GROMACS .gro file of C-alpha atoms in nm:
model
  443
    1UNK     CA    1   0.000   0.000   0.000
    2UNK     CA    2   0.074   0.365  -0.024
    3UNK     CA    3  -0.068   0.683   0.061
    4UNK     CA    4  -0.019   1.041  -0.077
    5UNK     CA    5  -0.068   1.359   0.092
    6UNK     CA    6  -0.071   1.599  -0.198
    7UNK     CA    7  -0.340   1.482  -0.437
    8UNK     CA    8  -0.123   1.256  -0.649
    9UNK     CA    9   0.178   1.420  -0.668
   10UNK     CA   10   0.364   1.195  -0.481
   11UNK     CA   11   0.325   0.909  -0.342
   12UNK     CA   12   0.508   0.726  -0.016
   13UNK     CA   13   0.714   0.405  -0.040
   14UNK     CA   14   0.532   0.113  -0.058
   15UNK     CA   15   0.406  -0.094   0.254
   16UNK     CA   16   0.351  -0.542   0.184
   17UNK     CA   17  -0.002  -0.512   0.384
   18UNK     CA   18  -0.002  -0.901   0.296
   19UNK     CA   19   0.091  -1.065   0.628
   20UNK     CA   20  -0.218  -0.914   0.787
   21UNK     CA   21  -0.452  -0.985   0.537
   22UNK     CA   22  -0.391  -1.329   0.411
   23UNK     CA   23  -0.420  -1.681   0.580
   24UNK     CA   24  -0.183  -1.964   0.528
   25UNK     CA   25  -0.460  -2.168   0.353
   26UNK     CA   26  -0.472  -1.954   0.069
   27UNK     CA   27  -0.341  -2.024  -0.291
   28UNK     CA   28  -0.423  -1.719  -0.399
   29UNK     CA   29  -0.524  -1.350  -0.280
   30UNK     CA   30  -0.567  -1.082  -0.511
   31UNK     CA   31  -0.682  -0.763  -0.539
   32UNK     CA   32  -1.031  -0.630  -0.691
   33UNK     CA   33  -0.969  -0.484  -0.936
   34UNK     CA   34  -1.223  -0.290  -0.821
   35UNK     CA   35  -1.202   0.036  -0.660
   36UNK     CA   36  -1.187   0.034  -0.302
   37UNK     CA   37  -1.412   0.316  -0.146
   38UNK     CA   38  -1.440   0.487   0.201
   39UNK     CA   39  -1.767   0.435   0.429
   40UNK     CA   40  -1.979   0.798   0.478
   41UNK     CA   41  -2.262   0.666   0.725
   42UNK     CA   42  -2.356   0.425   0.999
   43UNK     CA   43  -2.143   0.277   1.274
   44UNK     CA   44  -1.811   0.231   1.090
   45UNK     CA   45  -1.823   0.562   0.893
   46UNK     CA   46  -1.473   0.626   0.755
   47UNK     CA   47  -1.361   0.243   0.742
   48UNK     CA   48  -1.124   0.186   0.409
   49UNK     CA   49  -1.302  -0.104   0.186
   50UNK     CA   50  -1.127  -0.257  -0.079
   51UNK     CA   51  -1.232  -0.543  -0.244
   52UNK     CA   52  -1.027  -0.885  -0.276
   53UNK     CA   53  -1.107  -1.273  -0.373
   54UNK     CA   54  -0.929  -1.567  -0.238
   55UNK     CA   55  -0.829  -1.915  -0.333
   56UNK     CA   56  -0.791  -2.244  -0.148
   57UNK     CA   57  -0.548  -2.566  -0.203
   58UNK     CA   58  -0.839  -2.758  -0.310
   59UNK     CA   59  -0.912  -2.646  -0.591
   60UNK     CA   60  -0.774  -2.334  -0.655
   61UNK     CA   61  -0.911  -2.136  -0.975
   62UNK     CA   62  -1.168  -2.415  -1.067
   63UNK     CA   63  -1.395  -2.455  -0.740
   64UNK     CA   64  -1.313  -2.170  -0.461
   65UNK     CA   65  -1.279  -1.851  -0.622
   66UNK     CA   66  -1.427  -1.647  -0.306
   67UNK     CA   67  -1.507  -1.257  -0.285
   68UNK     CA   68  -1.417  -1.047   0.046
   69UNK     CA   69  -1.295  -0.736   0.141
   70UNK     CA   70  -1.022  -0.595   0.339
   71UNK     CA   71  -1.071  -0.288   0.571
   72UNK     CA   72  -0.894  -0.056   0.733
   73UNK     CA   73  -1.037   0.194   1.064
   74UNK     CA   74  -0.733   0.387   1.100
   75UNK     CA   75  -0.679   0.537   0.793
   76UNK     CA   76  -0.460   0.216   0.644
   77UNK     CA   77  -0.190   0.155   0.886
   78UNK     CA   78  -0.354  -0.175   0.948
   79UNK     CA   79  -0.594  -0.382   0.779
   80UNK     CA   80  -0.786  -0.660   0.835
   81UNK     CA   81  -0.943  -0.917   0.581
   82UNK     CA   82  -1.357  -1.001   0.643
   83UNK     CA   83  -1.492  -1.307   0.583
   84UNK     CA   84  -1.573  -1.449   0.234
   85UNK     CA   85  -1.877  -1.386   0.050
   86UNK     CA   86  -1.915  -1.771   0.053
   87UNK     CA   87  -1.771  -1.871   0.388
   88UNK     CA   88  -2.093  -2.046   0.548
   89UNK     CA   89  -2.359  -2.023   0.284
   90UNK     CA   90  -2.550  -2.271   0.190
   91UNK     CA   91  -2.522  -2.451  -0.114
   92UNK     CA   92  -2.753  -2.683  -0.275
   93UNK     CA   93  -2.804  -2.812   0.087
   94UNK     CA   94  -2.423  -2.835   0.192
   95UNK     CA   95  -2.250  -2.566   0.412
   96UNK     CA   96  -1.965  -2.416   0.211
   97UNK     CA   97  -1.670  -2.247   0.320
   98UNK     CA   98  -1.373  -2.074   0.111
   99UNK     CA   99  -1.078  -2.231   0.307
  100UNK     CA  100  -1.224  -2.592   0.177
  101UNK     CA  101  -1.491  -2.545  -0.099
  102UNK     CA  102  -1.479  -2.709  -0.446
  103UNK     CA  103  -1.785  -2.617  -0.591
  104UNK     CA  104  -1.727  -2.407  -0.969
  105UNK     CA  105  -2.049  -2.284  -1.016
  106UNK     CA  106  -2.089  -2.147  -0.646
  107UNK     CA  107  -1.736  -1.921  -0.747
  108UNK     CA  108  -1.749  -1.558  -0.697
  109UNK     CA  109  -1.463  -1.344  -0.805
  110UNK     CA  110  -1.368  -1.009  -0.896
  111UNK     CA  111  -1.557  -0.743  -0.756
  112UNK     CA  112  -1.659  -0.396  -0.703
  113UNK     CA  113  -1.815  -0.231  -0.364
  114UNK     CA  114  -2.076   0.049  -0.303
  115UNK     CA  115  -2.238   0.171   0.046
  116UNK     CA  116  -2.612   0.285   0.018
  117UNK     CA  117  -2.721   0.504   0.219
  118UNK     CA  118  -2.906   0.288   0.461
  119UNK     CA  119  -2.523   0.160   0.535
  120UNK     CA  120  -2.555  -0.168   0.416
  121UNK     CA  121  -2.277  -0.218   0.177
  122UNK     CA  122  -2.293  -0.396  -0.190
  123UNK     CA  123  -2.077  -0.623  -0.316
  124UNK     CA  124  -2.095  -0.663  -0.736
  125UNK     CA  125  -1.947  -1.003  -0.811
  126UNK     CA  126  -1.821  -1.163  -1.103
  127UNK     CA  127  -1.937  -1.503  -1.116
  128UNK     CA  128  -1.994  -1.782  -1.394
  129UNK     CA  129  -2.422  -1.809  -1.302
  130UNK     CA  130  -2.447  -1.533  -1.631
  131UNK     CA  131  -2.635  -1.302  -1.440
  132UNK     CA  132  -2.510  -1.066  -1.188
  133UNK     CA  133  -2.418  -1.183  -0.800
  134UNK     CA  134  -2.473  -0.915  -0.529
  135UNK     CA  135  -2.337  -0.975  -0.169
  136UNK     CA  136  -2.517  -0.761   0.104
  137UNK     CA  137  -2.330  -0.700   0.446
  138UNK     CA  138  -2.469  -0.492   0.717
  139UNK     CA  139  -2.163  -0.490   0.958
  140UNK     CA  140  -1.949  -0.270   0.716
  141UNK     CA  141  -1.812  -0.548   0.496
  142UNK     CA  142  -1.710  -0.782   0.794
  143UNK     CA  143  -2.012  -1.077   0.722
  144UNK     CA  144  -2.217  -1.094   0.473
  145UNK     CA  145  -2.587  -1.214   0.414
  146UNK     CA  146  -2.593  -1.564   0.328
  147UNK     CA  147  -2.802  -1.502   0.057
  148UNK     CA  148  -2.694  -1.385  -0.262
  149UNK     CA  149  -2.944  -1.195  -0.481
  150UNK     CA  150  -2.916  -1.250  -0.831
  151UNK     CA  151  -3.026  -1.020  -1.109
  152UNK     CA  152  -3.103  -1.180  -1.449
  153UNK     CA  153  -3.182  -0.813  -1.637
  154UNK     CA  154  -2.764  -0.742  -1.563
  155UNK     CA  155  -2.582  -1.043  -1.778
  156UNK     CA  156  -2.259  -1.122  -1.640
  157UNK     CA  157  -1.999  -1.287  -1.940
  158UNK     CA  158  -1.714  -1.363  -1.666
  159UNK     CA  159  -1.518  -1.016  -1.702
  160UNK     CA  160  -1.444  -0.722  -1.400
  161UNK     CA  161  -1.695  -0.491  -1.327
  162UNK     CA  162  -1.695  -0.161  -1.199
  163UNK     CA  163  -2.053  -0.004  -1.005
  164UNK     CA  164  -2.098   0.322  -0.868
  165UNK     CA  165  -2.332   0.514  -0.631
  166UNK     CA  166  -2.483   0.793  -0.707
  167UNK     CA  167  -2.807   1.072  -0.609
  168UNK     CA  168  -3.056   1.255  -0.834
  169UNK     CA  169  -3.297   1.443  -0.753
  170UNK     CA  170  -3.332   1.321  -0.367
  171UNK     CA  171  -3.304   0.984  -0.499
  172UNK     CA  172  -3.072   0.697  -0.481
  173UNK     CA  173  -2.929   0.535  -0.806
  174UNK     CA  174  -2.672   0.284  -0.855
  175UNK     CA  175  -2.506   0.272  -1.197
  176UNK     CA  176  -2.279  -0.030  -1.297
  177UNK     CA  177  -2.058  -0.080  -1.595
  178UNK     CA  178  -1.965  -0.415  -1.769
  179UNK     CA  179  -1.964  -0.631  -2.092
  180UNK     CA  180  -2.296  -0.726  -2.249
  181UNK     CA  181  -2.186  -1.009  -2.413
  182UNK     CA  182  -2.169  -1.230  -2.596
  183UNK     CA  183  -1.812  -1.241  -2.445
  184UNK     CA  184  -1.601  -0.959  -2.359
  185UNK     CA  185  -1.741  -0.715  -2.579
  186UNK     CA  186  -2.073  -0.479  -2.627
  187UNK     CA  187  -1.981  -0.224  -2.327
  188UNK     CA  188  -2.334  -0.156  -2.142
  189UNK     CA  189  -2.412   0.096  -1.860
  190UNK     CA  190  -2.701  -0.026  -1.648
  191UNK     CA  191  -2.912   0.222  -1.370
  192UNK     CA  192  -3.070   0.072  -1.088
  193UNK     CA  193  -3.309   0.257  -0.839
  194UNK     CA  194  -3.236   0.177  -0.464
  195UNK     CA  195  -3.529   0.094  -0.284
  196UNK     CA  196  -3.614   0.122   0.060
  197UNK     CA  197  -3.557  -0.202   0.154
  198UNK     CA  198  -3.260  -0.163  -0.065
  199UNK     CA  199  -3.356  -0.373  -0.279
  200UNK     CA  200  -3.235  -0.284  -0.622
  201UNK     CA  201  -3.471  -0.240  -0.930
  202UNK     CA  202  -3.293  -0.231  -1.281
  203UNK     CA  203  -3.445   0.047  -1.448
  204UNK     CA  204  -3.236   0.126  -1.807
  205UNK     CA  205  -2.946  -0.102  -2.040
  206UNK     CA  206  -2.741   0.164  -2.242
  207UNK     CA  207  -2.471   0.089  -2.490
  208UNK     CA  208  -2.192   0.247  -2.467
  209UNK     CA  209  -1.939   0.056  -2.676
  210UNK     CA  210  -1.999  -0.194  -2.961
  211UNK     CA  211  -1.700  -0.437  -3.025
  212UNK     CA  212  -1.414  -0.543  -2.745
  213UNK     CA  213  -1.499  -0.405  -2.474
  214UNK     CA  214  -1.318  -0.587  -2.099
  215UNK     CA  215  -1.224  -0.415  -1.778
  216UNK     CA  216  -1.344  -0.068  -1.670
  217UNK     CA  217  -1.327   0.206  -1.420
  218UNK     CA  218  -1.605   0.442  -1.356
  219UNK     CA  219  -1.646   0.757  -1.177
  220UNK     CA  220  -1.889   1.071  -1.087
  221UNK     CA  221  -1.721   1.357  -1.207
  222UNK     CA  222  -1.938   1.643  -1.107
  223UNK     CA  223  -2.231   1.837  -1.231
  224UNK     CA  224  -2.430   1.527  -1.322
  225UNK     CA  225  -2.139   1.390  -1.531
  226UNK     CA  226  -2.010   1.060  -1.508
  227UNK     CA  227  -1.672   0.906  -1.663
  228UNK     CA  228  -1.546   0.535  -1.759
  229UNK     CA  229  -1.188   0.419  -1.828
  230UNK     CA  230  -1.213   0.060  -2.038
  231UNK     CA  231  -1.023  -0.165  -2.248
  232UNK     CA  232  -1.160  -0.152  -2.561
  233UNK     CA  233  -0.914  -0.271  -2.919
  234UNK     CA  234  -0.915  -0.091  -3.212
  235UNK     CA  235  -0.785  -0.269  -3.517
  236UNK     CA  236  -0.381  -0.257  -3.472
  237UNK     CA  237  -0.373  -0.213  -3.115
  238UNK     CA  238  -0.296  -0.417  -2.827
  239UNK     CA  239  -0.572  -0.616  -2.598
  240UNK     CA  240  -0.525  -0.359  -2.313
  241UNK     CA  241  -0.546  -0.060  -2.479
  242UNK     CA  242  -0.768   0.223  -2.295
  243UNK     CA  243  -1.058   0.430  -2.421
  244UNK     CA  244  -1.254   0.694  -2.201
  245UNK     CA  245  -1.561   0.883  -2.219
  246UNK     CA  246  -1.800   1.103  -2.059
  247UNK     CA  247  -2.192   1.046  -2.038
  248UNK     CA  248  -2.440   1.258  -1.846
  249UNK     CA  249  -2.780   1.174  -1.610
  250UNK     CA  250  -2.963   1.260  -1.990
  251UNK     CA  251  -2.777   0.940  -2.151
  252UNK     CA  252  -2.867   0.743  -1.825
  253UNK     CA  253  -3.257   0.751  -1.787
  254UNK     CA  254  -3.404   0.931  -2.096
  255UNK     CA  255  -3.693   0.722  -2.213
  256UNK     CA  256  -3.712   0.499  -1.898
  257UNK     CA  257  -3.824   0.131  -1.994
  258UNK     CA  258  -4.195   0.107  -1.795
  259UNK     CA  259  -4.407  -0.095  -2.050
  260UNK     CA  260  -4.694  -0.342  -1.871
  261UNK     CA  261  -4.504  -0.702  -2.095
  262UNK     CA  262  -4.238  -0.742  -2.315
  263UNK     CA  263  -4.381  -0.787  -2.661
  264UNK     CA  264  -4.241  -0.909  -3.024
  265UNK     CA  265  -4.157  -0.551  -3.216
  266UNK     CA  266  -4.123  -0.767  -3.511
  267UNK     CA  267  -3.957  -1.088  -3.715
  268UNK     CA  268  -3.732  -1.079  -4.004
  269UNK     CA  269  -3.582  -1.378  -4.213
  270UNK     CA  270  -3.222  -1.363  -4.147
  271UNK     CA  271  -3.057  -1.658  -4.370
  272UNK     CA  272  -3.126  -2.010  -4.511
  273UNK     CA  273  -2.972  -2.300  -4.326
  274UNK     CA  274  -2.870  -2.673  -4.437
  275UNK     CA  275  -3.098  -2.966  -4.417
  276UNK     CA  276  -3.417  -2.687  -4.583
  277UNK     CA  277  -3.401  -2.489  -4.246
  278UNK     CA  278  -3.409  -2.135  -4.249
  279UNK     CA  279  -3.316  -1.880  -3.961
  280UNK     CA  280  -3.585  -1.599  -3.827
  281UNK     CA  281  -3.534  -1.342  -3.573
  282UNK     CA  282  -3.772  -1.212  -3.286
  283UNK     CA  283  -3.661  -0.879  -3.161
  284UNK     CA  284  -3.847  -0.772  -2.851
  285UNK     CA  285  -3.951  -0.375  -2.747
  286UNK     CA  286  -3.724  -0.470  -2.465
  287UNK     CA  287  -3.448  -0.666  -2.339
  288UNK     CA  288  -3.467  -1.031  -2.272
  289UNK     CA  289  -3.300  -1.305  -2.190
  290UNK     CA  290  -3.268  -1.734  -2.215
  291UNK     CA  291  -3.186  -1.961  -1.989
  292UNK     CA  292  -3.345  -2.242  -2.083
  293UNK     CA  293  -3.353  -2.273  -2.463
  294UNK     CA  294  -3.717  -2.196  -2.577
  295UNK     CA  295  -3.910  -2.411  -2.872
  296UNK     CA  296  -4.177  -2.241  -3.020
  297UNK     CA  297  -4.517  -2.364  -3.071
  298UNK     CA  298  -4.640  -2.275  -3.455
  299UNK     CA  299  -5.016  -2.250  -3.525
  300UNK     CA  300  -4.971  -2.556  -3.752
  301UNK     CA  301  -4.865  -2.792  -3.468
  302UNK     CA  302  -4.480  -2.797  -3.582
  303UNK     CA  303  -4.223  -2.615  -3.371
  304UNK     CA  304  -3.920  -2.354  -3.440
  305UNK     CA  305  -3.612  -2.450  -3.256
  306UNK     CA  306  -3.365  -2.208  -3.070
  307UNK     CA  307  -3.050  -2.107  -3.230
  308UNK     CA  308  -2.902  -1.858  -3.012
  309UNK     CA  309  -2.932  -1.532  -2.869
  310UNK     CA  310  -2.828  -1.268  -3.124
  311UNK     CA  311  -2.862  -0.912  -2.888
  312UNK     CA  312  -3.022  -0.829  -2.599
  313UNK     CA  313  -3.357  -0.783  -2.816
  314UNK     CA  314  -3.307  -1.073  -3.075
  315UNK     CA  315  -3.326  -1.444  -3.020
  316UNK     CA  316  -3.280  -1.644  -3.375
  317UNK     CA  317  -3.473  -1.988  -3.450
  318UNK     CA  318  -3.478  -2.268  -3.700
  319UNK     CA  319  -3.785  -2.322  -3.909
  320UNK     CA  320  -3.882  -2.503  -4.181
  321UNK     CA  321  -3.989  -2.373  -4.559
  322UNK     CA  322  -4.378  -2.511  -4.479
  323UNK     CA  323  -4.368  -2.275  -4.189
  324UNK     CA  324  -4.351  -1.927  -4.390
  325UNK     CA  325  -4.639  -1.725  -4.270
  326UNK     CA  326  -4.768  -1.921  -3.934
  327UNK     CA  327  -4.855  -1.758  -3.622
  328UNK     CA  328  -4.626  -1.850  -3.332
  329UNK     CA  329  -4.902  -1.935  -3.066
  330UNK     CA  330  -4.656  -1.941  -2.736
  331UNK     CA  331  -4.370  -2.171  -2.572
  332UNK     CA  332  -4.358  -2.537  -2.617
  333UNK     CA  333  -4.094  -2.591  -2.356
  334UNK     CA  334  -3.824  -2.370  -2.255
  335UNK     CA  335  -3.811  -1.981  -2.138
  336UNK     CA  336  -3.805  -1.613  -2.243
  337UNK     CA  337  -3.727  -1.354  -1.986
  338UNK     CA  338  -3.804  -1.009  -1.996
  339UNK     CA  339  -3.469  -0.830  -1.808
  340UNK     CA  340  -3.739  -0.617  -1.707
  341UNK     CA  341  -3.956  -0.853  -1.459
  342UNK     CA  342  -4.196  -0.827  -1.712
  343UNK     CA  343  -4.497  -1.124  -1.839
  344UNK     CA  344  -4.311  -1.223  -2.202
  345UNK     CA  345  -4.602  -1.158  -2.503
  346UNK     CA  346  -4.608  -1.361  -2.836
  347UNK     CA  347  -4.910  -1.267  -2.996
  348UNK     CA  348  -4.950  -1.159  -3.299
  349UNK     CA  349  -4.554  -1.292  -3.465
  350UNK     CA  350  -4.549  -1.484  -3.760
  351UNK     CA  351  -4.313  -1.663  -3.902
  352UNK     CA  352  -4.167  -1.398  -4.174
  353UNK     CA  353  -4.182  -1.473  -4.513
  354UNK     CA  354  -4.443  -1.550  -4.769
  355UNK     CA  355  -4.780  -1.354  -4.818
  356UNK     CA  356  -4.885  -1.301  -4.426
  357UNK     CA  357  -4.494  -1.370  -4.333
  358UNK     CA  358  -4.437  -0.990  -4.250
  359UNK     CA  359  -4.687  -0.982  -3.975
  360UNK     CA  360  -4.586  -0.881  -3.637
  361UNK     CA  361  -4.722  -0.729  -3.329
  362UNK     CA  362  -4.518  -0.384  -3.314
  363UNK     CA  363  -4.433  -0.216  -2.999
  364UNK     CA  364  -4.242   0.077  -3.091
  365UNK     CA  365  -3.952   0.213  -2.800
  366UNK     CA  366  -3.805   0.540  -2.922
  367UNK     CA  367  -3.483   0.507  -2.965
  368UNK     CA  368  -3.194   0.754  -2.765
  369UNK     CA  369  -3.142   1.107  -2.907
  370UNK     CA  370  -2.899   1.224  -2.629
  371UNK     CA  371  -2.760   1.511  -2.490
  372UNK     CA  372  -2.847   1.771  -2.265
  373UNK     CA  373  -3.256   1.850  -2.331
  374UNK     CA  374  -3.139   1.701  -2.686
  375UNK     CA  375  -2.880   1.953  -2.795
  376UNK     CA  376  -2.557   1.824  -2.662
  377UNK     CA  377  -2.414   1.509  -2.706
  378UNK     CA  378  -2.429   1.275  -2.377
  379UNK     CA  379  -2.138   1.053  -2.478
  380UNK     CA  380  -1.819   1.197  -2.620
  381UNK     CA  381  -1.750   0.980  -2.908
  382UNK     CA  382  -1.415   0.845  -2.984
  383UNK     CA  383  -1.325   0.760  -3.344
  384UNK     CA  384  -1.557   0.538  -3.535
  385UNK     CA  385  -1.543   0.216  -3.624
  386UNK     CA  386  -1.602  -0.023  -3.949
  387UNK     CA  387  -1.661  -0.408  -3.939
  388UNK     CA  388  -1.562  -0.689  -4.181
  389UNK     CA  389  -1.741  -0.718  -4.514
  390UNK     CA  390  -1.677  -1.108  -4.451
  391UNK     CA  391  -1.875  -1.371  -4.391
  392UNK     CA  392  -1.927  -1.589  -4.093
  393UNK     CA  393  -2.089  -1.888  -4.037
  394UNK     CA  394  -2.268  -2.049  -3.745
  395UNK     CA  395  -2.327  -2.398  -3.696
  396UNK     CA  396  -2.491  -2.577  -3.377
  397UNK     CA  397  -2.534  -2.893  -3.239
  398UNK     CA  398  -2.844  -2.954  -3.498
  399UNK     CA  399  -2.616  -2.939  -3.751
  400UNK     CA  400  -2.769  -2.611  -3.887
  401UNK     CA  401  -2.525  -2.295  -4.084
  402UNK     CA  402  -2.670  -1.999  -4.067
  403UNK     CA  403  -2.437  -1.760  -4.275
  404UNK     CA  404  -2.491  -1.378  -4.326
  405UNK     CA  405  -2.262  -1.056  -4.449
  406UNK     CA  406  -2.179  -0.815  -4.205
  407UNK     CA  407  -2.257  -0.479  -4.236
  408UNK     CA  408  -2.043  -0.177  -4.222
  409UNK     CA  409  -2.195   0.066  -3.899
  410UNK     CA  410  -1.996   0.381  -3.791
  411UNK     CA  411  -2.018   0.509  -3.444
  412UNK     CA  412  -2.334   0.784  -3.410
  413UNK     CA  413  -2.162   1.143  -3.342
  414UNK     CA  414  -2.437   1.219  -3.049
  415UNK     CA  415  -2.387   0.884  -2.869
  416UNK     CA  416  -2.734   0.723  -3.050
  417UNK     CA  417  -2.796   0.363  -3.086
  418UNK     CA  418  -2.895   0.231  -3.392
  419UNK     CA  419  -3.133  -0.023  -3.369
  420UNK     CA  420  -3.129  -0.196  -3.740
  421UNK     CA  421  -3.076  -0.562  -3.682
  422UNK     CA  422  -2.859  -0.668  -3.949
  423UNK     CA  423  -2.604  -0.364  -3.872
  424UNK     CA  424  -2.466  -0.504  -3.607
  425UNK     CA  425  -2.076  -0.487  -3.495
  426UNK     CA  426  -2.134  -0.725  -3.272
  427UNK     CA  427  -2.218  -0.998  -3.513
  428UNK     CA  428  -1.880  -1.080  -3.604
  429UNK     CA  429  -1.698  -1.157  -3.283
  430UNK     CA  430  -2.050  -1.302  -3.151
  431UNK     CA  431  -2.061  -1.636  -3.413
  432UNK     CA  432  -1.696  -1.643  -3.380
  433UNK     CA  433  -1.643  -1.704  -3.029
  434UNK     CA  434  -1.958  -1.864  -2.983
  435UNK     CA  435  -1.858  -2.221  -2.896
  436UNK     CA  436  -1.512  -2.123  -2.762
  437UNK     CA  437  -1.438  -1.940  -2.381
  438UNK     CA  438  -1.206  -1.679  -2.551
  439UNK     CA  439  -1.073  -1.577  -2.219
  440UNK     CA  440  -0.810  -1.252  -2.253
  441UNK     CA  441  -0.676  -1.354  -1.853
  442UNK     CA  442  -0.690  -1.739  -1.647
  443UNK     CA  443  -0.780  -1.556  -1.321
   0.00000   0.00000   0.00000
């Protein structure tokens, strides 16, 4: 550790805080990355969080990846390591504990730590569930609820984190930065409203990034301004290099999601497949999400089988050529969640195609103008950037190739999002690291 007393400028020599912070039964202790932060209420206002994860001699990196923090109450001359987000908790009825745990899916690993203003302090944890982990402790990050609530409107692709907190207007906001899949790549800026139970509700998904987009940093600047630091790769530069920008309380919340369902906005033929199959898309008014892989239920008795998951909108299917034009008349096994808590809606899609095959119930969202009362931008735009004019192909386990050309899509100069499907920069790095981890670190 080391401190400065002049704002930066200079910084003391370095203290190894490790001795009092790590035990002898773990592997592994490292830090964050995320940002440590200083408590402002309650009964251990001023303690020094910073946020840590832990291995055992078990099984190391593949079953006891634990989150924790380490504190300090005297301004960092000494520090002291809490107890592990898993130490305790109850696992598919077994008591786990990070010193001895082998359990992969229960992992929890990098994180980043808020305080609302209730005092009870927020842990954001990467995990490998797909959806975002959040610890709760109420003793200042010393123990923590043995509960962890899960959020499936956030998805979580296994990369660092960052989440801030922040007021508007008498209320209390959190705001949390991270990948949006389908790996490490399609930045996204989510807003949450604290509740009084402090609960959290997820209230807006912005892009902020299309293409590579991995660790971040992000900060309240001032005068409702908010900045982010993240790795993001242009073509010809290296996997770490840094991109920032600026976005403003405009960018987060204009045109609030608060529709009653999430309903189809419309279908589109997007390819032919082998064995006679073709590929259609169902783009929602709002974000969704699979978990368990959805068959569709045609008005003709046959079925359209799940692909994949092409945005946060779009989930692509496999249909036959006799299928053009029918009605899709729900789910024949499987799920589609709305991000949003909200009842999924079906009525009204077709299969595209044919005479009736453009027929789709259409629930229009307006899309993001930005700025400041729509004259400024709200993100600062760095350089734009062009895809590949190649073509990819998909295959799954049904043995269907979809292929499709990519389109060229340069980066809107007032931070919009363009919403046409087939532009999408994300299309290229999504089929090609579909079936493959792509990992850019091990830990």
């Amino acid at each position: 550790m080391s401190y400065s007393d002049d704002d930066g400028k200079t910084w003391s020599a370095p203290q190894d805080i490790t001795p009092m912070v790590k035990a002898d039964w773990m592997k592994f202790l490292g830090v964050g990355p995320g940002t440590g932060i200083v408590l402002r209420n309650g009964p251990h206002k001023g303690r020094i969080l910073i946020p840590v994860y832990t291995t055992n001699n078990v099984s190391h990196l593949n079953g006891s990846q634990s989150s924790r923090v380490i504190y300090s109450d005297d301004h960092g001359k000494t520090w002291h390591a809490g107890e592990a987000v898993n130490d305790n908790r109850q696992v598919d009825g077994q008591k786990i504990h990070s010193s001895t745990m082998n359990n992969k899916r229960a992992q929890n690993t990098e994180s980043t730590v808020v305080q609302l203003n209730n005092g009870d302090v927020k842990l954001f944890m990467r995990g490998l569930t797909g959806d975002l982990q959040v610890a709760t402790s109420k003793d200042g990050g010393v123990t923590w609820e043995k509960d962890i609530k899960r959020y499936p409107q956030v998805k979580d692709v296994y990369v660092q984190m960052s989440a801030i907190h922040t007021m508007h207007e008498g209320k209390e906001y959190i705001i949390l930065s991270n990948a949006g899949g389908p790996k490490r790549e399609n930045g996204m800026v989510h807003l949450a409203r604290v509740e009084e139970n402090g609960e959290l509700t997820w209230l807006k998904h912005n892009p902020i990034q299309k293409g590579e987009f991995a660790y971040n940093s992000l900060q309240e600047l001032g005068n409702g301004e908010y900045g982010i630091l993240y790795e993001h790769t242009e073509k010809g530069q290296n996997a770490y290099t840094l991109s920032f920008r600026k976005f403003n309380w405009e960018f987060l919340s204009k045109n609030l999601i608060s529709p009653t369902e999430a309903k189809v906005k419309r279908t589109r033929e997007m390819g032919k497949g082998e064995m006679g199959k073709g590929v259609i898309g169902l783009e929602f008014d709002s974000e969704v999400l699979v978990n368990k892989a959805p068959t569709l239920q045609l008005a003709n008795g046959k079925t359209a089988t799940f692909l994949t998951q092409y945005d946060s909108k779009t989930l692509l299917f496999a249909v036959d050529k006799e299928d053009i034009g029918q009605e899709i008349i729900g789910i024949a096994k499987g799920s589609i969640e709305s991000m949003h808590n909200l009842p999924v809606n079906l009525a009204g899609a077709r299969v595209p195609g044919g005479v009736n095959g453009s027929k789709a119930a259409v629930h229009e969202v307006p899309e993001f103008t930005g700025g400041v009362n729509g004259t400024e931008p709200a993100v600062h735009e760095i350089a734009e950037y062009k895809g590949s004019d190649s073509l990819v192909t998909l295959t799954t386990k049904e043995d269907y190739t979809y292929k499709a050309p990519l389109a060229q899509q340069a980066l809107p100069e007032t931070g919009n999002k363009e919403s046409d499907l087939l532009a999408s920069l994300g299309l290229t790095a999504f089929f090609l690291g579909l079936f493959t981890l792509g990992k850019k670190r091990e830990q």
